[in-house]
């Protein structure tokens, strides 16, 4: 079966400030790792290969591991460890080892404290393995009193957390890449998927919470919601109800598309690309994983944090690296003039929960 691309057209989501950004596309470059190195020599890896090595080392090192990230310049995996014994094991596996102070358990405890004492709309936090801290961000809507509360909590965590301001406002975006509309609102298709041999697509959950029946830009009904998850997560599954083309590809806005063949997990430091109807194609870097964002509409956790810019109209859009789908645009702050940060719902989680697959 095929999906045809749906032309983009801006519109506001009915009934609120929630804005959805959706575009079809996710890719992942699959460069091969270098030949087996001498013991203790850092290996040259693709981001995908680094992610696999990080997963293996996480299991092998257990509590001795304290996070990993990909150095895109050297193309090496950097592994945070707590002692020299774990460092040697990481080096033997071909990674660069770095001894740090905070364990993953300690950073997880800091996140638990933040959730209990600092769940304030307009804030987010994510573990940054490069600083070995939980980075807490407050947007422009956080008041002086709320900032004081947040600062007190962060100070109480000592060297496990740090705080910063974002000039924008954290919000889910609405509109997107290949447009889908309904009930006077507009979002964008994220990725075409298959479930039980039938065609579906996934998009942002804050879109499917507001709209249940979807049409193309000509007003032809093409799909009906089957599953929606927002807040908590931010994804929705829509079943095609019309015979339309549905290629597994992303619009690159240059007359071509990027084929999507699989889904994968993000790695901190990985170079990624986003496609959306408002700002089209922009690239950047994954800066954090398992991020929590406290939108005014509710808290969403487990997100991929990036420095890729986005604006209202890009929501639900695709985050990709080569032919691998990585994320669905959830929301963020800033814009593509001054810059900002954008959060993405991991595609792998959306597929796992919904029982669908890329196709």
Tab-separated table of C-alpha atoms in Angstrom:
chain	number	residue	atom	x	y	z
A	1	UNK	CA	0.000	0.000	0.000
A	2	UNK	CA	1.088	3.548	-0.544
A	3	UNK	CA	0.600	6.917	1.141
A	4	UNK	CA	0.530	10.093	-0.847
A	5	UNK	CA	2.068	13.202	0.609
A	6	UNK	CA	-0.411	15.685	1.980
A	7	UNK	CA	0.265	19.316	1.156
A	8	UNK	CA	1.029	21.708	4.026
A	9	UNK	CA	-1.202	24.555	5.137
A	10	UNK	CA	-1.003	26.514	8.383
A	11	UNK	CA	-3.821	26.523	10.898
A	12	UNK	CA	-4.165	26.793	14.643
A	13	UNK	CA	-5.247	23.851	16.757
A	14	UNK	CA	-8.769	24.529	17.957
A	15	UNK	CA	-9.401	25.378	21.572
A	16	UNK	CA	-5.986	26.247	22.977
A	17	UNK	CA	-2.403	27.321	22.789
A	18	UNK	CA	-1.124	23.819	22.045
A	19	UNK	CA	0.750	23.854	18.729
A	20	UNK	CA	1.675	20.690	16.847
A	21	UNK	CA	4.609	20.385	14.446
A	22	UNK	CA	4.487	17.281	12.239
A	23	UNK	CA	6.435	16.255	9.153
A	24	UNK	CA	7.180	12.862	7.704
A	25	UNK	CA	10.760	11.767	7.967
A	26	UNK	CA	13.459	10.037	9.961
A	27	UNK	CA	16.771	8.722	8.794
A	28	UNK	CA	19.916	7.272	10.285
A	29	UNK	CA	23.310	7.012	8.617
A	30	UNK	CA	24.793	3.557	8.876
A	31	UNK	CA	28.532	4.037	8.527
A	32	UNK	CA	30.453	0.909	9.358
A	33	UNK	CA	32.740	0.832	12.378
A	34	UNK	CA	36.461	0.689	11.758
A	35	UNK	CA	38.374	-2.547	11.743
A	36	UNK	CA	38.933	-4.084	15.163
A	37	UNK	CA	41.465	-1.860	16.968
A	38	UNK	CA	44.284	-2.860	19.242
A	39	UNK	CA	43.196	-3.407	22.830
A	40	UNK	CA	42.655	-0.097	24.574
A	41	UNK	CA	42.606	1.964	21.357
A	42	UNK	CA	39.405	4.037	20.894
A	43	UNK	CA	37.410	2.808	17.914
A	44	UNK	CA	36.121	5.043	15.130
A	45	UNK	CA	32.348	4.515	15.104
A	46	UNK	CA	29.178	5.730	13.446
A	47	UNK	CA	26.550	7.152	15.796
A	48	UNK	CA	24.519	3.962	15.380
A	49	UNK	CA	27.479	1.709	16.169
A	50	UNK	CA	28.340	3.911	19.161
A	51	UNK	CA	24.810	3.487	20.461
A	52	UNK	CA	25.104	-0.286	20.247
A	53	UNK	CA	28.458	-0.264	22.034
A	54	UNK	CA	27.024	2.017	24.723
A	55	UNK	CA	24.201	-0.452	25.316
A	56	UNK	CA	26.635	-3.368	25.604
A	57	UNK	CA	28.954	-1.513	27.983
A	58	UNK	CA	26.001	-0.401	30.083
A	59	UNK	CA	25.165	-4.051	30.688
A	60	UNK	CA	28.780	-5.146	31.190
A	61	UNK	CA	29.789	-2.336	33.571
A	62	UNK	CA	26.543	-2.279	35.543
A	63	UNK	CA	26.717	0.214	38.420
A	64	UNK	CA	30.232	1.180	37.316
A	65	UNK	CA	28.843	2.996	34.261
A	66	UNK	CA	27.764	6.621	34.637
A	67	UNK	CA	26.488	7.569	31.182
A	68	UNK	CA	27.799	7.785	27.624
A	69	UNK	CA	27.891	10.224	24.738
A	70	UNK	CA	29.089	10.289	21.135
A	71	UNK	CA	31.908	12.651	20.160
A	72	UNK	CA	30.967	13.517	16.566
A	73	UNK	CA	34.344	15.165	15.867
A	74	UNK	CA	36.484	12.183	16.796
A	75	UNK	CA	33.708	9.657	16.024
A	76	UNK	CA	34.339	7.929	19.329
A	77	UNK	CA	32.123	6.780	22.179
A	78	UNK	CA	32.913	8.443	25.511
A	79	UNK	CA	31.969	6.399	28.590
A	80	UNK	CA	31.661	7.923	32.056
A	81	UNK	CA	32.820	5.548	34.781
A	82	UNK	CA	33.334	5.703	38.542
A	83	UNK	CA	36.718	4.001	38.940
A	84	UNK	CA	39.845	2.928	37.091
A	85	UNK	CA	38.755	-0.705	36.869
A	86	UNK	CA	35.622	0.247	34.913
A	87	UNK	CA	37.680	2.699	32.864
A	88	UNK	CA	40.007	-0.082	31.747
A	89	UNK	CA	37.082	-2.269	30.751
A	90	UNK	CA	35.656	0.578	28.653
A	91	UNK	CA	39.010	1.168	26.964
A	92	UNK	CA	39.393	-2.533	26.206
A	93	UNK	CA	36.013	-2.447	24.457
A	94	UNK	CA	37.197	0.418	22.245
A	95	UNK	CA	35.634	3.424	24.006
A	96	UNK	CA	37.188	6.528	25.529
A	97	UNK	CA	36.832	6.370	29.332
A	98	UNK	CA	36.313	9.323	31.666
A	99	UNK	CA	36.181	9.011	35.458
A	100	UNK	CA	33.391	11.185	36.908
A	101	UNK	CA	31.914	11.924	40.325
A	102	UNK	CA	28.174	11.211	39.997
A	103	UNK	CA	26.715	7.757	39.405
A	104	UNK	CA	23.596	7.187	37.324
A	105	UNK	CA	21.760	6.238	40.512
A	106	UNK	CA	22.690	9.567	42.106
A	107	UNK	CA	21.553	11.484	39.028
A	108	UNK	CA	18.304	9.498	38.972
A	109	UNK	CA	17.801	10.455	42.627
A	110	UNK	CA	18.282	14.114	41.694
A	111	UNK	CA	15.598	13.787	39.010
A	112	UNK	CA	13.239	12.210	41.543
A	113	UNK	CA	13.780	15.173	43.875
A	114	UNK	CA	13.101	17.612	41.033
A	115	UNK	CA	9.882	15.807	40.135
A	116	UNK	CA	8.707	15.924	43.754
A	117	UNK	CA	9.746	19.464	44.642
A	118	UNK	CA	10.090	21.390	41.373
A	119	UNK	CA	7.420	20.314	38.872
A	120	UNK	CA	6.744	23.864	37.721
A	121	UNK	CA	5.162	24.657	34.321
A	122	UNK	CA	7.823	26.073	32.025
A	123	UNK	CA	10.662	23.888	33.327
A	124	UNK	CA	12.521	20.871	32.017
A	125	UNK	CA	15.383	18.648	33.084
A	126	UNK	CA	17.576	16.049	31.446
A	127	UNK	CA	20.734	14.180	32.365
A	128	UNK	CA	23.745	15.532	30.445
A	129	UNK	CA	26.554	12.938	30.378
A	130	UNK	CA	29.035	15.556	29.181
A	131	UNK	CA	28.713	17.541	32.416
A	132	UNK	CA	27.752	14.497	34.541
A	133	UNK	CA	24.853	16.540	35.916
A	134	UNK	CA	21.111	16.975	35.569
A	135	UNK	CA	20.598	20.214	33.624
A	136	UNK	CA	17.478	22.097	34.744
A	137	UNK	CA	16.047	24.740	32.401
A	138	UNK	CA	13.443	27.395	33.214
A	139	UNK	CA	11.695	29.248	30.390
A	140	UNK	CA	10.566	32.880	30.305
A	141	UNK	CA	7.206	32.120	31.970
A	142	UNK	CA	8.813	30.983	35.236
A	143	UNK	CA	8.306	33.773	37.782
A	144	UNK	CA	10.913	35.164	40.192
A	145	UNK	CA	9.285	33.286	43.061
A	146	UNK	CA	9.257	30.038	41.064
A	147	UNK	CA	12.878	30.612	40.035
A	148	UNK	CA	13.798	31.035	43.689
A	149	UNK	CA	12.081	27.747	44.541
A	150	UNK	CA	13.767	25.991	41.641
A	151	UNK	CA	17.179	27.410	42.558
A	152	UNK	CA	16.798	26.267	46.158
A	153	UNK	CA	16.008	22.708	45.069
A	154	UNK	CA	18.930	22.657	42.615
A	155	UNK	CA	21.327	24.092	45.223
A	156	UNK	CA	20.232	21.336	47.592
A	157	UNK	CA	21.360	18.758	45.033
A	158	UNK	CA	24.929	20.015	45.224
A	159	UNK	CA	27.087	19.001	42.274
A	160	UNK	CA	24.429	16.742	40.802
A	161	UNK	CA	22.459	19.501	39.025
A	162	UNK	CA	22.774	22.932	37.472
A	163	UNK	CA	20.183	25.490	36.388
A	164	UNK	CA	19.833	27.811	33.398
A	165	UNK	CA	17.291	30.119	31.762
A	166	UNK	CA	15.731	29.723	28.305
A	167	UNK	CA	14.526	32.964	26.658
A	168	UNK	CA	11.564	31.283	24.982
A	169	UNK	CA	8.536	29.371	26.247
A	170	UNK	CA	8.199	25.595	26.414
A	171	UNK	CA	5.071	24.606	24.531
A	172	UNK	CA	3.841	21.846	22.260
A	173	UNK	CA	3.863	23.031	18.637
A	174	UNK	CA	0.960	22.765	16.158
A	175	UNK	CA	1.095	22.568	12.312
A	176	UNK	CA	3.643	20.631	10.363
A	177	UNK	CA	5.348	19.006	7.399
A	178	UNK	CA	2.837	17.077	5.326
A	179	UNK	CA	-0.385	18.577	6.579
A	180	UNK	CA	-3.261	16.720	8.187
A	181	UNK	CA	-6.314	18.600	9.360
A	182	UNK	CA	-9.431	18.064	11.459
A	183	UNK	CA	-12.046	19.944	13.463
A	184	UNK	CA	-10.675	23.290	12.342
A	185	UNK	CA	-7.130	22.424	13.441
A	186	UNK	CA	-3.959	21.322	11.685
A	187	UNK	CA	-0.978	19.107	12.499
A	188	UNK	CA	1.434	17.077	10.387
A	189	UNK	CA	2.022	13.436	9.652
A	190	UNK	CA	5.068	12.025	11.375
A	191	UNK	CA	5.904	8.571	9.984
A	192	UNK	CA	3.969	6.051	7.993
A	193	UNK	CA	3.784	2.724	9.798
A	194	UNK	CA	2.156	-0.683	9.510
A	195	UNK	CA	0.184	-2.603	12.119
A	196	UNK	CA	-1.366	-6.013	11.498
A	197	UNK	CA	-0.663	-5.603	7.791
A	198	UNK	CA	-2.715	-2.380	7.654
A	199	UNK	CA	-1.444	1.177	6.983
A	200	UNK	CA	-1.279	3.723	9.809
A	201	UNK	CA	0.675	6.844	10.627
A	202	UNK	CA	2.058	8.229	13.872
A	203	UNK	CA	2.012	11.851	14.925
A	204	UNK	CA	2.181	13.944	18.086
A	205	UNK	CA	-0.134	12.906	20.916
A	206	UNK	CA	-1.165	16.483	21.699
A	207	UNK	CA	-2.616	16.527	18.167
A	208	UNK	CA	-4.590	13.300	18.521
A	209	UNK	CA	-5.859	14.411	21.947
A	210	UNK	CA	-7.547	17.367	20.262
A	211	UNK	CA	-8.548	15.880	16.875
A	212	UNK	CA	-9.926	12.397	16.210
A	213	UNK	CA	-10.696	12.384	12.466
A	214	UNK	CA	-8.056	13.488	9.973
A	215	UNK	CA	-8.343	14.863	6.439
A	216	UNK	CA	-5.896	15.864	3.730
A	217	UNK	CA	-5.537	19.458	2.539
A	218	UNK	CA	-8.431	18.980	0.100
A	219	UNK	CA	-10.793	18.011	2.896
A	220	UNK	CA	-10.882	14.308	2.060
A	221	UNK	CA	-11.065	12.181	5.211
A	222	UNK	CA	-8.036	9.862	5.309
A	223	UNK	CA	-7.736	8.561	8.855
A	224	UNK	CA	-9.218	7.975	12.287
A	225	UNK	CA	-7.449	7.899	15.654
A	226	UNK	CA	-6.808	4.489	17.155
A	227	UNK	CA	-4.552	5.435	20.059
A	228	UNK	CA	-3.487	8.657	21.757
A	229	UNK	CA	-1.040	9.341	24.595
A	230	UNK	CA	-0.585	12.883	25.997
A	231	UNK	CA	0.555	14.068	28.489
A	232	UNK	CA	2.971	11.513	29.946
A	233	UNK	CA	4.024	10.585	26.404
A	234	UNK	CA	3.414	12.541	23.199
A	235	UNK	CA	2.374	10.269	20.349
A	236	UNK	CA	-0.769	9.152	18.574
A	237	UNK	CA	-1.569	6.325	16.148
A	238	UNK	CA	-3.974	6.991	13.272
A	239	UNK	CA	-5.407	4.329	10.949
A	240	UNK	CA	-5.805	5.138	7.267
A	241	UNK	CA	-9.432	4.860	6.202
A	242	UNK	CA	-8.894	5.897	2.572
A	243	UNK	CA	-6.867	4.470	-0.296
A	244	UNK	CA	-3.982	6.944	-0.411
A	245	UNK	CA	-0.293	6.610	-1.142
A	246	UNK	CA	1.783	6.200	2.011
A	247	UNK	CA	5.514	5.966	1.274
A	248	UNK	CA	7.893	5.430	4.164
A	249	UNK	CA	9.791	8.645	3.463
A	250	UNK	CA	10.437	12.196	4.691
A	251	UNK	CA	10.015	15.433	2.767
A	252	UNK	CA	13.374	17.213	2.425
A	253	UNK	CA	11.824	20.325	0.847
A	254	UNK	CA	14.260	20.317	-2.069
A	255	UNK	CA	12.236	18.193	-4.456
A	256	UNK	CA	13.446	14.935	-2.939
A	257	UNK	CA	12.592	12.660	-0.020
A	258	UNK	CA	14.550	10.548	2.430
A	259	UNK	CA	13.511	6.907	2.591
A	260	UNK	CA	12.864	5.608	6.105
A	261	UNK	CA	13.623	1.928	6.628
A	262	UNK	CA	13.846	1.510	10.396
A	263	UNK	CA	13.578	3.159	13.814
A	264	UNK	CA	16.434	3.660	16.259
A	265	UNK	CA	17.325	5.223	19.593
A	266	UNK	CA	19.142	8.546	19.850
A	267	UNK	CA	22.655	8.937	21.284
A	268	UNK	CA	23.860	12.100	23.032
A	269	UNK	CA	26.213	13.893	20.624
A	270	UNK	CA	24.591	12.420	17.528
A	271	UNK	CA	24.008	14.752	14.563
A	272	UNK	CA	20.338	14.720	13.576
A	273	UNK	CA	17.959	16.424	11.137
A	274	UNK	CA	14.382	17.626	11.542
A	275	UNK	CA	11.793	18.207	8.823
A	276	UNK	CA	8.731	20.400	9.295
A	277	UNK	CA	6.396	22.539	7.231
A	278	UNK	CA	7.056	25.892	8.911
A	279	UNK	CA	10.838	25.957	8.955
A	280	UNK	CA	11.472	23.013	6.614
A	281	UNK	CA	14.784	21.191	7.208
A	282	UNK	CA	17.196	21.998	10.051
A	283	UNK	CA	19.986	20.022	11.696
A	284	UNK	CA	21.625	19.919	15.103
A	285	UNK	CA	22.790	17.649	17.889
A	286	UNK	CA	21.177	15.426	20.509
A	287	UNK	CA	21.967	17.078	23.854
A	288	UNK	CA	20.081	14.885	26.340
A	289	UNK	CA	17.984	11.751	26.771
A	290	UNK	CA	15.068	10.852	29.019
A	291	UNK	CA	14.196	14.544	29.313
A	292	UNK	CA	11.186	15.762	31.305
A	293	UNK	CA	9.263	18.845	30.125
A	294	UNK	CA	6.584	20.516	32.219
A	295	UNK	CA	4.276	22.046	29.610
A	296	UNK	CA	1.307	24.101	30.765
A	297	UNK	CA	-0.844	21.277	29.340
A	298	UNK	CA	0.933	18.614	31.410
A	299	UNK	CA	4.252	16.868	31.990
A	300	UNK	CA	5.862	14.684	29.329
A	301	UNK	CA	8.835	12.452	30.183
A	302	UNK	CA	11.312	10.255	28.336
A	303	UNK	CA	11.951	12.792	25.566
A	304	UNK	CA	14.991	13.330	23.361
A	305	UNK	CA	16.434	16.829	23.885
A	306	UNK	CA	18.209	18.610	21.004
A	307	UNK	CA	19.520	21.995	19.937
A	308	UNK	CA	17.658	21.707	16.628
A	309	UNK	CA	15.394	24.720	16.141
A	310	UNK	CA	11.656	24.463	15.496
A	311	UNK	CA	8.615	26.716	15.393
A	312	UNK	CA	4.834	26.336	15.600
A	313	UNK	CA	3.832	24.398	12.539
A	314	UNK	CA	6.690	21.875	12.805
A	315	UNK	CA	5.004	19.710	15.502
A	316	UNK	CA	4.823	15.960	15.079
A	317	UNK	CA	7.525	16.361	12.457
A	318	UNK	CA	10.296	13.896	11.950
A	319	UNK	CA	13.679	13.709	13.625
A	320	UNK	CA	16.019	11.459	11.693
A	321	UNK	CA	19.592	10.430	10.934
A	322	UNK	CA	19.975	8.752	7.564
A	323	UNK	CA	17.204	6.225	6.976
A	324	UNK	CA	16.400	5.693	10.672
A	325	UNK	CA	13.417	7.289	12.394
A	326	UNK	CA	14.330	8.749	15.784
A	327	UNK	CA	11.636	11.097	17.051
A	328	UNK	CA	8.367	12.986	16.661
A	329	UNK	CA	8.514	16.719	17.355
A	330	UNK	CA	6.841	17.401	20.692
A	331	UNK	CA	7.645	21.017	21.585
A	332	UNK	CA	10.290	23.396	22.798
A	333	UNK	CA	11.298	27.018	23.012
A	334	UNK	CA	12.954	29.595	20.783
A	335	UNK	CA	12.795	29.786	16.996
A	336	UNK	CA	14.948	29.294	13.907
A	337	UNK	CA	16.172	32.904	13.961
A	338	UNK	CA	17.495	33.157	17.487
A	339	UNK	CA	17.873	29.403	18.081
A	340	UNK	CA	16.381	27.285	20.830
A	341	UNK	CA	15.858	23.740	22.004
A	342	UNK	CA	13.340	21.174	20.870
A	343	UNK	CA	12.118	17.937	22.464
A	344	UNK	CA	11.084	14.794	20.605
A	345	UNK	CA	9.002	11.753	21.486
A	346	UNK	CA	11.191	8.677	20.789
A	347	UNK	CA	9.789	6.727	17.842
A	348	UNK	CA	10.929	3.392	19.272
A	349	UNK	CA	8.700	3.861	22.317
A	350	UNK	CA	5.718	4.920	20.200
A	351	UNK	CA	6.119	1.807	18.031
A	352	UNK	CA	6.589	-0.502	21.000
A	353	UNK	CA	3.497	0.768	22.824
A	354	UNK	CA	1.290	0.881	19.729
A	355	UNK	CA	2.469	-2.432	18.245
A	356	UNK	CA	3.283	-0.820	14.890
A	357	UNK	CA	6.437	-0.862	12.777
A	358	UNK	CA	8.017	1.452	10.226
A	359	UNK	CA	6.722	0.705	6.732
